[in-house]
């Protein structure tokens, strides 16, 4: 089918004077999927299948993995750490803030203000040739493909913008071997939090009318949660899955994502639908095991939490879905077993077309 230009308001149209983004039908985008020689690089088996809990993970092991640049952005101080500390415009404010942050961070660790918990799991997995990934578990210890049962399906989306120069239209499912390929592949899931105990500390600061310390603590808890996701992913690559056992990267290289594999999170560009968290939480038992729960709008509580999936393949990389057309939304809704209108509400920021006015659910952070 001939590509068409998206003209939806805010959806690749002429907003800001930019030309419309040409899109293509879902079937054409699927035909331009990523091609992988699955047999050339067999998937290494994780060190375990199923779920493992990490309770009260040491906070001092997370501090070296903090990415400080987003911390300063939280306070509307533009610049990259550590250069921001010497910035001629905001350097003094950044240094004062960083000093306060270091002092509070020392107390968080030494006095155990917060507790870090995580849950991670691995399953055999296979894609369906489209955008779905099926997760399996072995039945009665069987070793053959026939001796496994489906436990869940992860629903992903595919880029529909017209691409040139041989660039594929990506979906996260492209990074998993097809279930009928004869190749055994795997997917990991995770959820982490460093927010256990946060609400009580914040409430104490607010009761003392110390709003600065309350905001500072919440910002540091968020940084620690991201550092926990980073540290756990590092352990996955080197030990728990072990597909990169010889990896030795410093924090700067890790922040630049110079490692093999990705850990996309629902609500982010590669998988913008927050409702996929429900499947992740159910499989991991994240609420029972780690004390992390989902609100009706799929926000995570405690707020200082991160959840997502692990993909190991060397071809896996982060990307943005961009805008999607009605044909993909209809396919997505049918695969998830929900009304098209509900899928449109959750995917509202990514729609490449206008839809009837309807109330959009509060989007989770």
Short mmCIF file of the C-alpha atoms (twelve columns), coordinates in Angstrom:
data_MODEL
# 
_entry.id   MODEL 
# 
loop_
_atom_site.group_PDB 
_atom_site.id 
_atom_site.type_symbol 
_atom_site.label_atom_id 
_atom_site.label_alt_id 
_atom_site.label_comp_id 
_atom_site.label_asym_id 
_atom_site.label_seq_id 
_atom_site.Cartn_x 
_atom_site.Cartn_y 
_atom_site.Cartn_z 
_atom_site.pdbx_PDB_model_num 
ATOM 1   C CA . UNK A 1   0.000   0.000   0.000  1 
ATOM 2   C CA . UNK A 2   1.138   3.492   -0.733 1 
ATOM 3   C CA . UNK A 3   2.442   5.341   2.329  1 
ATOM 4   C CA . UNK A 4   0.421   8.269   3.588  1 
ATOM 5   C CA . UNK A 5   1.299   11.320  5.613  1 
ATOM 6   C CA . UNK A 6   0.029   11.495  9.157  1 
ATOM 7   C CA . UNK A 7   -2.015  14.629  9.753  1 
ATOM 8   C CA . UNK A 8   -3.366  14.083  13.239 1 
ATOM 9   C CA . UNK A 9   -3.039  17.051  15.563 1 
ATOM 10  C CA . UNK A 10  0.313   16.724  17.292 1 
ATOM 11  C CA . UNK A 11  0.853   13.455  15.489 1 
ATOM 12  C CA . UNK A 12  3.428   14.146  12.821 1 
ATOM 13  C CA . UNK A 13  1.392   16.771  11.007 1 
ATOM 14  C CA . UNK A 14  2.565   20.266  10.204 1 
ATOM 15  C CA . UNK A 15  2.841   21.362  13.818 1 
ATOM 16  C CA . UNK A 16  5.654   23.838  14.179 1 
ATOM 17  C CA . UNK A 17  6.053   24.029  10.393 1 
ATOM 18  C CA . UNK A 18  7.441   20.508  10.093 1 
ATOM 19  C CA . UNK A 19  6.385   18.404  7.111  1 
ATOM 20  C CA . UNK A 20  4.049   15.477  7.803  1 
ATOM 21  C CA . UNK A 21  5.667   12.138  8.587  1 
ATOM 22  C CA . UNK A 22  4.834   9.483   5.972  1 
ATOM 23  C CA . UNK A 23  3.470   6.256   7.429  1 
ATOM 24  C CA . UNK A 24  2.730   2.872   5.932  1 
ATOM 25  C CA . UNK A 25  0.246   0.078   6.508  1 
ATOM 26  C CA . UNK A 26  1.033   -2.384  9.295  1 
ATOM 27  C CA . UNK A 27  1.554   -5.238  6.847  1 
ATOM 28  C CA . UNK A 28  4.132   -3.187  4.931  1 
ATOM 29  C CA . UNK A 29  5.904   -2.325  8.185  1 
ATOM 30  C CA . UNK A 30  5.923   -6.013  9.153  1 
ATOM 31  C CA . UNK A 31  7.448   -6.882  5.783  1 
ATOM 32  C CA . UNK A 32  10.288  -4.499  6.684  1 
ATOM 33  C CA . UNK A 33  10.902  -6.073  10.101 1 
ATOM 34  C CA . UNK A 34  14.380  -6.724  11.466 1 
ATOM 35  C CA . UNK A 35  15.909  -9.863  9.968  1 
ATOM 36  C CA . UNK A 36  18.041  -11.976 12.301 1 
ATOM 37  C CA . UNK A 37  19.970  -15.174 11.668 1 
ATOM 38  C CA . UNK A 38  18.679  -16.929 14.776 1 
ATOM 39  C CA . UNK A 39  20.801  -20.040 14.380 1 
ATOM 40  C CA . UNK A 40  24.017  -17.992 14.098 1 
ATOM 41  C CA . UNK A 41  23.830  -16.867 17.735 1 
ATOM 42  C CA . UNK A 42  21.925  -19.340 19.940 1 
ATOM 43  C CA . UNK A 43  20.515  -17.849 23.105 1 
ATOM 44  C CA . UNK A 44  22.485  -18.640 26.250 1 
ATOM 45  C CA . UNK A 45  20.272  -20.122 28.959 1 
ATOM 46  C CA . UNK A 46  19.789  -18.038 32.122 1 
ATOM 47  C CA . UNK A 47  21.194  -19.425 35.357 1 
ATOM 48  C CA . UNK A 48  17.611  -20.119 36.482 1 
ATOM 49  C CA . UNK A 49  14.071  -20.076 35.095 1 
ATOM 50  C CA . UNK A 50  11.220  -18.608 37.087 1 
ATOM 51  C CA . UNK A 51  11.417  -15.834 39.657 1 
ATOM 52  C CA . UNK A 52  13.993  -14.749 42.223 1 
ATOM 53  C CA . UNK A 53  13.610  -12.045 44.887 1 
ATOM 54  C CA . UNK A 54  16.293  -9.648  46.121 1 
ATOM 55  C CA . UNK A 55  15.246  -8.356  49.531 1 
ATOM 56  C CA . UNK A 56  16.923  -5.377  51.217 1 
ATOM 57  C CA . UNK A 57  19.607  -4.958  48.560 1 
ATOM 58  C CA . UNK A 58  22.589  -2.964  49.872 1 
ATOM 59  C CA . UNK A 59  22.135  0.733   49.076 1 
ATOM 60  C CA . UNK A 60  25.871  1.400   49.114 1 
ATOM 61  C CA . UNK A 61  26.172  -0.912  46.088 1 
ATOM 62  C CA . UNK A 62  23.797  1.362   44.165 1 
ATOM 63  C CA . UNK A 63  25.480  4.719   44.791 1 
ATOM 64  C CA . UNK A 64  28.291  4.191   42.220 1 
ATOM 65  C CA . UNK A 65  25.671  3.590   39.510 1 
ATOM 66  C CA . UNK A 66  23.762  6.852   40.017 1 
ATOM 67  C CA . UNK A 67  23.349  8.970   36.899 1 
ATOM 68  C CA . UNK A 68  23.434  12.507  38.294 1 
ATOM 69  C CA . UNK A 69  22.463  14.406  35.140 1 
ATOM 70  C CA . UNK A 70  18.694  13.724  35.493 1 
ATOM 71  C CA . UNK A 71  18.950  14.717  39.169 1 
ATOM 72  C CA . UNK A 72  19.956  18.244  38.200 1 
ATOM 73  C CA . UNK A 73  17.262  18.320  35.517 1 
ATOM 74  C CA . UNK A 74  14.702  17.630  38.253 1 
ATOM 75  C CA . UNK A 75  15.731  20.966  39.742 1 
ATOM 76  C CA . UNK A 76  15.631  22.661  36.304 1 
ATOM 77  C CA . UNK A 77  19.407  22.999  36.165 1 
ATOM 78  C CA . UNK A 78  20.450  22.303  32.587 1 
ATOM 79  C CA . UNK A 79  23.738  20.577  31.940 1 
ATOM 80  C CA . UNK A 80  25.551  17.266  32.159 1 
ATOM 81  C CA . UNK A 81  27.252  15.986  35.273 1 
ATOM 82  C CA . UNK A 82  30.059  16.572  36.191 1 
ATOM 83  C CA . UNK A 83  30.554  19.530  33.819 1 
ATOM 84  C CA . UNK A 84  27.490  21.263  35.278 1 
ATOM 85  C CA . UNK A 85  29.373  21.814  38.538 1 
ATOM 86  C CA . UNK A 86  31.666  24.249  36.731 1 
ATOM 87  C CA . UNK A 87  29.050  25.801  34.467 1 
ATOM 88  C CA . UNK A 88  29.434  29.620  34.450 1 
ATOM 89  C CA . UNK A 89  25.668  30.151  34.781 1 
ATOM 90  C CA . UNK A 90  24.372  27.399  37.043 1 
ATOM 91  C CA . UNK A 91  27.590  25.984  38.493 1 
ATOM 92  C CA . UNK A 92  27.266  27.574  41.928 1 
ATOM 93  C CA . UNK A 93  23.665  26.437  42.352 1 
ATOM 94  C CA . UNK A 94  24.588  22.968  41.091 1 
ATOM 95  C CA . UNK A 95  27.497  22.683  43.529 1 
ATOM 96  C CA . UNK A 96  25.350  23.729  46.480 1 
ATOM 97  C CA . UNK A 97  22.625  21.278  45.502 1 
ATOM 98  C CA . UNK A 98  25.137  18.483  44.945 1 
ATOM 99  C CA . UNK A 99  26.691  19.117  48.354 1 
ATOM 100 C CA . UNK A 100 23.281  18.826  50.027 1 
ATOM 101 C CA . UNK A 101 22.502  15.710  47.997 1 
ATOM 102 C CA . UNK A 102 25.744  14.018  48.995 1 
ATOM 103 C CA . UNK A 103 25.148  14.802  52.651 1 
ATOM 104 C CA . UNK A 104 21.605  13.390  52.563 1 
ATOM 105 C CA . UNK A 105 22.669  10.389  50.487 1 
ATOM 106 C CA . UNK A 106 25.249  9.524   53.129 1 
ATOM 107 C CA . UNK A 107 22.520  9.523   55.780 1 
ATOM 108 C CA . UNK A 108 20.154  7.474   53.597 1 
ATOM 109 C CA . UNK A 109 22.771  4.744   53.349 1 
ATOM 110 C CA . UNK A 110 24.253  4.906   56.851 1 
ATOM 111 C CA . UNK A 111 20.941  5.247   58.710 1 
ATOM 112 C CA . UNK A 112 18.995  2.966   56.337 1 
ATOM 113 C CA . UNK A 113 16.275  5.483   55.585 1 
ATOM 114 C CA . UNK A 114 15.234  3.483   52.533 1 
ATOM 115 C CA . UNK A 115 15.135  -0.197  51.633 1 
ATOM 116 C CA . UNK A 116 15.689  -1.633  48.161 1 
ATOM 117 C CA . UNK A 117 13.804  -4.663  46.905 1 
ATOM 118 C CA . UNK A 118 13.695  -6.331  43.521 1 
ATOM 119 C CA . UNK A 119 12.279  -9.299  41.714 1 
ATOM 120 C CA . UNK A 120 13.611  -10.741 38.461 1 
ATOM 121 C CA . UNK A 121 12.486  -13.678 36.364 1 
ATOM 122 C CA . UNK A 122 13.366  -15.530 33.167 1 
ATOM 123 C CA . UNK A 123 11.173  -17.546 30.821 1 
ATOM 124 C CA . UNK A 124 11.557  -19.372 27.563 1 
ATOM 125 C CA . UNK A 125 10.067  -17.158 24.883 1 
ATOM 126 C CA . UNK A 126 9.121   -17.066 21.231 1 
ATOM 127 C CA . UNK A 127 7.751   -14.376 18.942 1 
ATOM 128 C CA . UNK A 128 4.827   -14.974 16.588 1 
ATOM 129 C CA . UNK A 129 6.264   -13.341 13.474 1 
ATOM 130 C CA . UNK A 130 4.345   -10.171 14.279 1 
ATOM 131 C CA . UNK A 131 4.371   -8.121  17.471 1 
ATOM 132 C CA . UNK A 132 3.532   -10.668 20.171 1 
ATOM 133 C CA . UNK A 133 5.999   -12.517 22.420 1 
ATOM 134 C CA . UNK A 134 4.810   -15.691 24.133 1 
ATOM 135 C CA . UNK A 135 6.418   -16.771 27.403 1 
ATOM 136 C CA . UNK A 136 6.550   -20.480 28.269 1 
ATOM 137 C CA . UNK A 137 7.347   -22.725 31.194 1 
ATOM 138 C CA . UNK A 138 8.381   -26.369 31.045 1 
ATOM 139 C CA . UNK A 139 5.814   -29.023 31.847 1 
ATOM 140 C CA . UNK A 140 6.942   -32.002 33.966 1 
ATOM 141 C CA . UNK A 141 10.572  -31.139 33.361 1 
ATOM 142 C CA . UNK A 142 10.282  -31.856 29.647 1 
ATOM 143 C CA . UNK A 143 13.132  -30.833 27.376 1 
ATOM 144 C CA . UNK A 144 11.274  -30.732 24.073 1 
ATOM 145 C CA . UNK A 145 9.428   -27.689 22.727 1 
ATOM 146 C CA . UNK A 146 6.198   -29.669 22.895 1 
ATOM 147 C CA . UNK A 147 6.661   -30.049 26.663 1 
ATOM 148 C CA . UNK A 148 6.030   -26.454 27.570 1 
ATOM 149 C CA . UNK A 149 2.962   -24.380 28.343 1 
ATOM 150 C CA . UNK A 150 2.165   -20.762 27.576 1 
ATOM 151 C CA . UNK A 151 2.142   -18.590 30.698 1 
ATOM 152 C CA . UNK A 152 1.673   -15.104 29.202 1 
ATOM 153 C CA . UNK A 153 1.923   -12.948 26.117 1 
ATOM 154 C CA . UNK A 154 3.761   -9.634  25.902 1 
ATOM 155 C CA . UNK A 155 2.143   -7.345  23.351 1 
ATOM 156 C CA . UNK A 156 4.449   -4.948  21.520 1 
ATOM 157 C CA . UNK A 157 4.029   -2.298  18.838 1 
ATOM 158 C CA . UNK A 158 5.831   -1.758  15.542 1 
ATOM 159 C CA . UNK A 159 7.193   1.420   13.984 1 
ATOM 160 C CA . UNK A 160 5.037   2.464   11.023 1 
ATOM 161 C CA . UNK A 161 6.994   5.414   9.667  1 
ATOM 162 C CA . UNK A 162 8.332   4.903   6.141  1 
ATOM 163 C CA . UNK A 163 12.035  4.047   6.337  1 
ATOM 164 C CA . UNK A 164 14.771  4.166   3.717  1 
ATOM 165 C CA . UNK A 165 18.355  2.957   3.325  1 
ATOM 166 C CA . UNK A 166 17.513  -0.543  4.508  1 
ATOM 167 C CA . UNK A 167 16.497  0.504   8.029  1 
ATOM 168 C CA . UNK A 168 13.924  -1.886  9.535  1 
ATOM 169 C CA . UNK A 169 10.596  -1.015  11.136 1 
ATOM 170 C CA . UNK A 170 11.288  -2.289  14.631 1 
ATOM 171 C CA . UNK A 171 9.161   -3.978  17.260 1 
ATOM 172 C CA . UNK A 172 10.502  -5.462  20.490 1 
ATOM 173 C CA . UNK A 173 9.232   -8.831  19.256 1 
ATOM 174 C CA . UNK A 174 11.901  -8.671  16.533 1 
ATOM 175 C CA . UNK A 175 14.536  -9.353  19.207 1 
ATOM 176 C CA . UNK A 176 13.073  -12.770 20.125 1 
ATOM 177 C CA . UNK A 177 13.359  -15.887 17.966 1 
ATOM 178 C CA . UNK A 178 10.054  -17.046 16.452 1 
ATOM 179 C CA . UNK A 179 8.407   -19.832 18.435 1 
ATOM 180 C CA . UNK A 180 8.322   -22.021 15.313 1 
ATOM 181 C CA . UNK A 181 11.995  -21.443 14.418 1 
ATOM 182 C CA . UNK A 182 13.306  -24.417 16.353 1 
ATOM 183 C CA . UNK A 183 15.545  -22.027 18.351 1 
ATOM 184 C CA . UNK A 184 15.036  -21.759 22.114 1 
ATOM 185 C CA . UNK A 185 15.072  -18.134 23.208 1 
ATOM 186 C CA . UNK A 186 14.441  -16.345 26.490 1 
ATOM 187 C CA . UNK A 187 13.058  -13.096 27.905 1 
ATOM 188 C CA . UNK A 188 13.609  -11.634 31.362 1 
ATOM 189 C CA . UNK A 189 11.310  -9.426  33.447 1 
ATOM 190 C CA . UNK A 190 12.129  -7.250  36.440 1 
ATOM 191 C CA . UNK A 191 10.739  -4.797  38.966 1 
ATOM 192 C CA . UNK A 192 12.802  -2.809  41.465 1 
ATOM 193 C CA . UNK A 193 12.104  -0.204  44.117 1 
ATOM 194 C CA . UNK A 194 14.121  1.914   46.514 1 
ATOM 195 C CA . UNK A 195 10.991  3.529   47.924 1 
ATOM 196 C CA . UNK A 196 10.367  1.276   50.921 1 
ATOM 197 C CA . UNK A 197 10.277  3.711   53.839 1 
ATOM 198 C CA . UNK A 198 10.192  6.812   51.638 1 
ATOM 199 C CA . UNK A 199 6.663   7.996   52.458 1 
ATOM 200 C CA . UNK A 200 7.310   8.040   56.204 1 
ATOM 201 C CA . UNK A 201 10.516  10.083  55.830 1 
ATOM 202 C CA . UNK A 202 8.901   12.518  53.410 1 
ATOM 203 C CA . UNK A 203 5.931   12.958  55.744 1 
ATOM 204 C CA . UNK A 204 8.286   13.743  58.630 1 
ATOM 205 C CA . UNK A 205 10.052  16.449  56.613 1 
ATOM 206 C CA . UNK A 206 6.750   17.934  55.500 1 
ATOM 207 C CA . UNK A 207 5.419   17.920  59.065 1 
ATOM 208 C CA . UNK A 208 8.518   19.915  60.009 1 
ATOM 209 C CA . UNK A 209 7.758   22.283  57.083 1 
ATOM 210 C CA . UNK A 210 11.051  21.271  55.471 1 
ATOM 211 C CA . UNK A 211 9.806   20.985  51.899 1 
ATOM 212 C CA . UNK A 212 13.317  21.277  50.460 1 
ATOM 213 C CA . UNK A 213 14.481  18.130  52.247 1 
ATOM 214 C CA . UNK A 214 11.288  16.300  51.270 1 
ATOM 215 C CA . UNK A 215 11.800  17.090  47.592 1 
ATOM 216 C CA . UNK A 216 15.514  16.308  47.808 1 
ATOM 217 C CA . UNK A 217 14.794  12.915  49.365 1 
ATOM 218 C CA . UNK A 218 12.247  12.010  46.693 1 
ATOM 219 C CA . UNK A 219 14.686  13.027  43.964 1 
ATOM 220 C CA . UNK A 220 17.441  10.896  45.496 1 
ATOM 221 C CA . UNK A 221 15.100  7.921   45.911 1 
ATOM 222 C CA . UNK A 222 14.269  8.156   42.202 1 
ATOM 223 C CA . UNK A 223 17.977  8.229   41.312 1 
ATOM 224 C CA . UNK A 224 18.610  5.217   43.523 1 
ATOM 225 C CA . UNK A 225 15.761  3.320   41.843 1 
ATOM 226 C CA . UNK A 226 17.278  3.950   38.419 1 
ATOM 227 C CA . UNK A 227 20.691  2.972   39.804 1 
ATOM 228 C CA . UNK A 228 19.145  -0.241  41.155 1 
ATOM 229 C CA . UNK A 229 17.720  -1.037  37.703 1 
ATOM 230 C CA . UNK A 230 21.181  -0.385  36.271 1 
ATOM 231 C CA . UNK A 231 22.999  -2.513  38.853 1 
ATOM 232 C CA . UNK A 232 20.544  -5.394  38.530 1 
ATOM 233 C CA . UNK A 233 20.806  -5.313  34.734 1 
ATOM 234 C CA . UNK A 234 24.571  -5.463  35.117 1 
ATOM 235 C CA . UNK A 235 24.230  -8.583  37.258 1 
ATOM 236 C CA . UNK A 236 21.829  -10.066 34.726 1 
ATOM 237 C CA . UNK A 237 24.307  -9.593  31.885 1 
ATOM 238 C CA . UNK A 238 27.277  -10.929 33.820 1 
ATOM 239 C CA . UNK A 239 25.790  -13.524 36.198 1 
ATOM 240 C CA . UNK A 240 22.046  -14.180 36.327 1 
ATOM 241 C CA . UNK A 241 21.713  -14.610 32.573 1 
ATOM 242 C CA . UNK A 242 25.423  -14.495 31.940 1 
ATOM 243 C CA . UNK A 243 25.391  -13.662 28.237 1 
ATOM 244 C CA . UNK A 244 28.173  -11.092 28.777 1 
ATOM 245 C CA . UNK A 245 30.262  -12.613 31.602 1 
ATOM 246 C CA . UNK A 246 33.414  -10.710 30.678 1 
ATOM 247 C CA . UNK A 247 31.809  -7.271  30.598 1 
ATOM 248 C CA . UNK A 248 33.768  -4.593  32.453 1 
ATOM 249 C CA . UNK A 249 32.263  -1.126  31.976 1 
ATOM 250 C CA . UNK A 250 32.661  2.003   34.071 1 
ATOM 251 C CA . UNK A 251 29.653  4.103   35.042 1 
ATOM 252 C CA . UNK A 252 30.110  6.520   32.138 1 
ATOM 253 C CA . UNK A 253 30.047  3.657   29.620 1 
ATOM 254 C CA . UNK A 254 26.964  2.169   31.274 1 
ATOM 255 C CA . UNK A 255 25.157  5.532   31.166 1 
ATOM 256 C CA . UNK A 256 25.996  5.647   27.452 1 
ATOM 257 C CA . UNK A 257 24.382  2.183   27.151 1 
ATOM 258 C CA . UNK A 258 27.492  0.553   25.709 1 
ATOM 259 C CA . UNK A 259 26.434  -2.858  26.990 1 
ATOM 260 C CA . UNK A 260 24.797  -5.734  25.116 1 
ATOM 261 C CA . UNK A 261 21.038  -6.052  25.433 1 
ATOM 262 C CA . UNK A 262 18.297  -3.662  26.534 1 
ATOM 263 C CA . UNK A 263 15.748  -3.314  29.357 1 
ATOM 264 C CA . UNK A 264 12.788  -1.333  27.950 1 
ATOM 265 C CA . UNK A 265 10.105  -0.223  30.403 1 
ATOM 266 C CA . UNK A 266 6.367   0.148   29.694 1 
ATOM 267 C CA . UNK A 267 5.526   3.790   29.162 1 
ATOM 268 C CA . UNK A 268 8.803   4.562   27.402 1 
ATOM 269 C CA . UNK A 269 9.331   5.068   23.634 1 
ATOM 270 C CA . UNK A 270 9.811   1.416   22.612 1 
ATOM 271 C CA . UNK A 271 6.717   0.206   24.513 1 
ATOM 272 C CA . UNK A 272 4.453   3.189   25.296 1 
ATOM 273 C CA . UNK A 273 1.490   1.200   26.698 1 
ATOM 274 C CA . UNK A 274 1.568   1.261   30.508 1 
ATOM 275 C CA . UNK A 275 -0.984  -1.564  30.756 1 
ATOM 276 C CA . UNK A 276 1.706   -4.116  29.862 1 
ATOM 277 C CA . UNK A 277 2.944   -3.656  33.427 1 
ATOM 278 C CA . UNK A 278 0.008   -5.789  34.561 1 
ATOM 279 C CA . UNK A 279 1.478   -8.868  32.861 1 
ATOM 280 C CA . UNK A 280 4.952   -8.141  34.210 1 
ATOM 281 C CA . UNK A 281 3.661   -7.717  37.770 1 
ATOM 282 C CA . UNK A 282 1.511   -10.845 37.598 1 
ATOM 283 C CA . UNK A 283 4.348   -13.074 36.421 1 
ATOM 284 C CA . UNK A 284 6.855   -11.656 38.879 1 
ATOM 285 C CA . UNK A 285 4.477   -11.453 41.823 1 
ATOM 286 C CA . UNK A 286 5.948   -7.989  42.270 1 
ATOM 287 C CA . UNK A 287 3.407   -6.879  44.854 1 
ATOM 288 C CA . UNK A 288 3.711   -9.962  47.053 1 
ATOM 289 C CA . UNK A 289 7.459   -10.393 46.666 1 
ATOM 290 C CA . UNK A 290 8.753   -6.812  46.515 1 
ATOM 291 C CA . UNK A 291 5.944   -4.638  47.867 1 
ATOM 292 C CA . UNK A 292 5.441   -2.754  44.591 1 
ATOM 293 C CA . UNK A 293 1.848   -2.272  43.460 1 
ATOM 294 C CA . UNK A 294 0.091   -0.756  40.484 1 
ATOM 295 C CA . UNK A 295 -2.560  1.952   40.680 1 
ATOM 296 C CA . UNK A 296 -5.628  1.999   38.425 1 
ATOM 297 C CA . UNK A 297 -3.658  4.162   35.991 1 
ATOM 298 C CA . UNK A 298 -0.696  1.734   36.148 1 
ATOM 299 C CA . UNK A 299 1.587   4.015   38.115 1 
ATOM 300 C CA . UNK A 300 3.897   2.141   40.468 1 
ATOM 301 C CA . UNK A 301 3.843   2.606   44.229 1 
ATOM 302 C CA . UNK A 302 6.231   3.270   45.869 1 
ATOM 303 C CA . UNK A 303 6.890   5.882   43.205 1 
ATOM 304 C CA . UNK A 304 10.638  5.232   43.227 1 
ATOM 305 C CA . UNK A 305 10.326  2.079   41.165 1 
ATOM 306 C CA . UNK A 306 11.253  0.735   37.729 1 
ATOM 307 C CA . UNK A 307 9.906   -2.290  35.862 1 
ATOM 308 C CA . UNK A 308 10.461  -3.731  32.421 1 
ATOM 309 C CA . UNK A 309 11.838  -6.569  30.312 1 
ATOM 310 C CA . UNK A 310 15.281  -7.875  29.410 1 
ATOM 311 C CA . UNK A 311 16.286  -8.674  25.826 1 
ATOM 312 C CA . UNK A 312 19.729  -10.182 25.381 1 
ATOM 313 C CA . UNK A 313 20.405  -10.211 21.615 1 
ATOM 314 C CA . UNK A 314 23.296  -8.186  20.160 1 
ATOM 315 C CA . UNK A 315 20.813  -6.723  17.638 1 
ATOM 316 C CA . UNK A 316 18.581  -5.380  20.411 1 
ATOM 317 C CA . UNK A 317 18.648  -1.616  20.780 1 
ATOM 318 C CA . UNK A 318 16.491  1.149   22.176 1 
ATOM 319 C CA . UNK A 319 14.140  2.894   19.757 1 
ATOM 320 C CA . UNK A 320 10.930  4.890   19.639 1 
ATOM 321 C CA . UNK A 321 7.665   3.587   18.194 1 
ATOM 322 C CA . UNK A 322 6.567   7.043   17.069 1 
ATOM 323 C CA . UNK A 323 3.030   7.352   15.725 1 
ATOM 324 C CA . UNK A 324 0.861   4.353   14.903 1 
ATOM 325 C CA . UNK A 325 -2.017  4.068   12.447 1 
ATOM 326 C CA . UNK A 326 -5.544  2.786   12.984 1 
ATOM 327 C CA . UNK A 327 -4.803  -0.620  11.437 1 
ATOM 328 C CA . UNK A 328 -2.152  -1.315  14.069 1 
ATOM 329 C CA . UNK A 329 -4.336  -0.075  16.913 1 
ATOM 330 C CA . UNK A 330 -7.117  -2.410  15.758 1 
ATOM 331 C CA . UNK A 331 -4.669  -5.315  15.574 1 
ATOM 332 C CA . UNK A 332 -3.242  -4.443  18.992 1 
ATOM 333 C CA . UNK A 333 -6.694  -4.254  20.600 1 
ATOM 334 C CA . UNK A 334 -7.719  -7.591  19.088 1 
ATOM 335 C CA . UNK A 335 -4.525  -9.278  20.330 1 
ATOM 336 C CA . UNK A 336 -4.974  -7.882  23.839 1 
ATOM 337 C CA . UNK A 337 -8.701  -8.666  23.850 1 
ATOM 338 C CA . UNK A 338 -9.784  -5.095  24.619 1 
ATOM 339 C CA . UNK A 339 -12.050 -2.610  22.774 1 
ATOM 340 C CA . UNK A 340 -10.354 -0.428  20.161 1 
ATOM 341 C CA . UNK A 341 -11.509 2.652   22.087 1 
ATOM 342 C CA . UNK A 342 -9.642  1.473   25.178 1 
ATOM 343 C CA . UNK A 343 -6.466  0.853   23.186 1 
ATOM 344 C CA . UNK A 344 -6.803  4.325   21.698 1 
ATOM 345 C CA . UNK A 345 -7.078  5.892   25.151 1 
ATOM 346 C CA . UNK A 346 -3.870  4.266   26.355 1 
ATOM 347 C CA . UNK A 347 -2.029  4.965   23.116 1 
ATOM 348 C CA . UNK A 348 -3.407  8.497   22.687 1 
ATOM 349 C CA . UNK A 349 0.016   10.235  22.535 1 
ATOM 350 C CA . UNK A 350 1.103   7.812   19.805 1 
ATOM 351 C CA . UNK A 351 -1.915  7.935   17.511 1 
ATOM 352 C CA . UNK A 352 -1.228  9.104   13.958 1 
ATOM 353 C CA . UNK A 353 -4.901  9.880   13.407 1 
ATOM 354 C CA . UNK A 354 -7.678  11.837  15.057 1 
ATOM 355 C CA . UNK A 355 -10.086 9.895   17.220 1 
ATOM 356 C CA . UNK A 356 -13.472 10.821  18.703 1 
ATOM 357 C CA . UNK A 357 -13.144 13.012  21.769 1 
ATOM 358 C CA . UNK A 358 -12.964 10.809  24.840 1 
ATOM 359 C CA . UNK A 359 -11.532 10.991  28.267 1 
ATOM 360 C CA . UNK A 360 -7.898  9.870   28.370 1 
ATOM 361 C CA . UNK A 361 -6.850  7.906   31.481 1 
ATOM 362 C CA . UNK A 362 -4.330  9.589   33.733 1 
ATOM 363 C CA . UNK A 363 -0.989  8.461   32.374 1 
ATOM 364 C CA . UNK A 364 1.449   6.833   34.779 1 
ATOM 365 C CA . UNK A 365 4.916   8.288   35.130 1 
# 
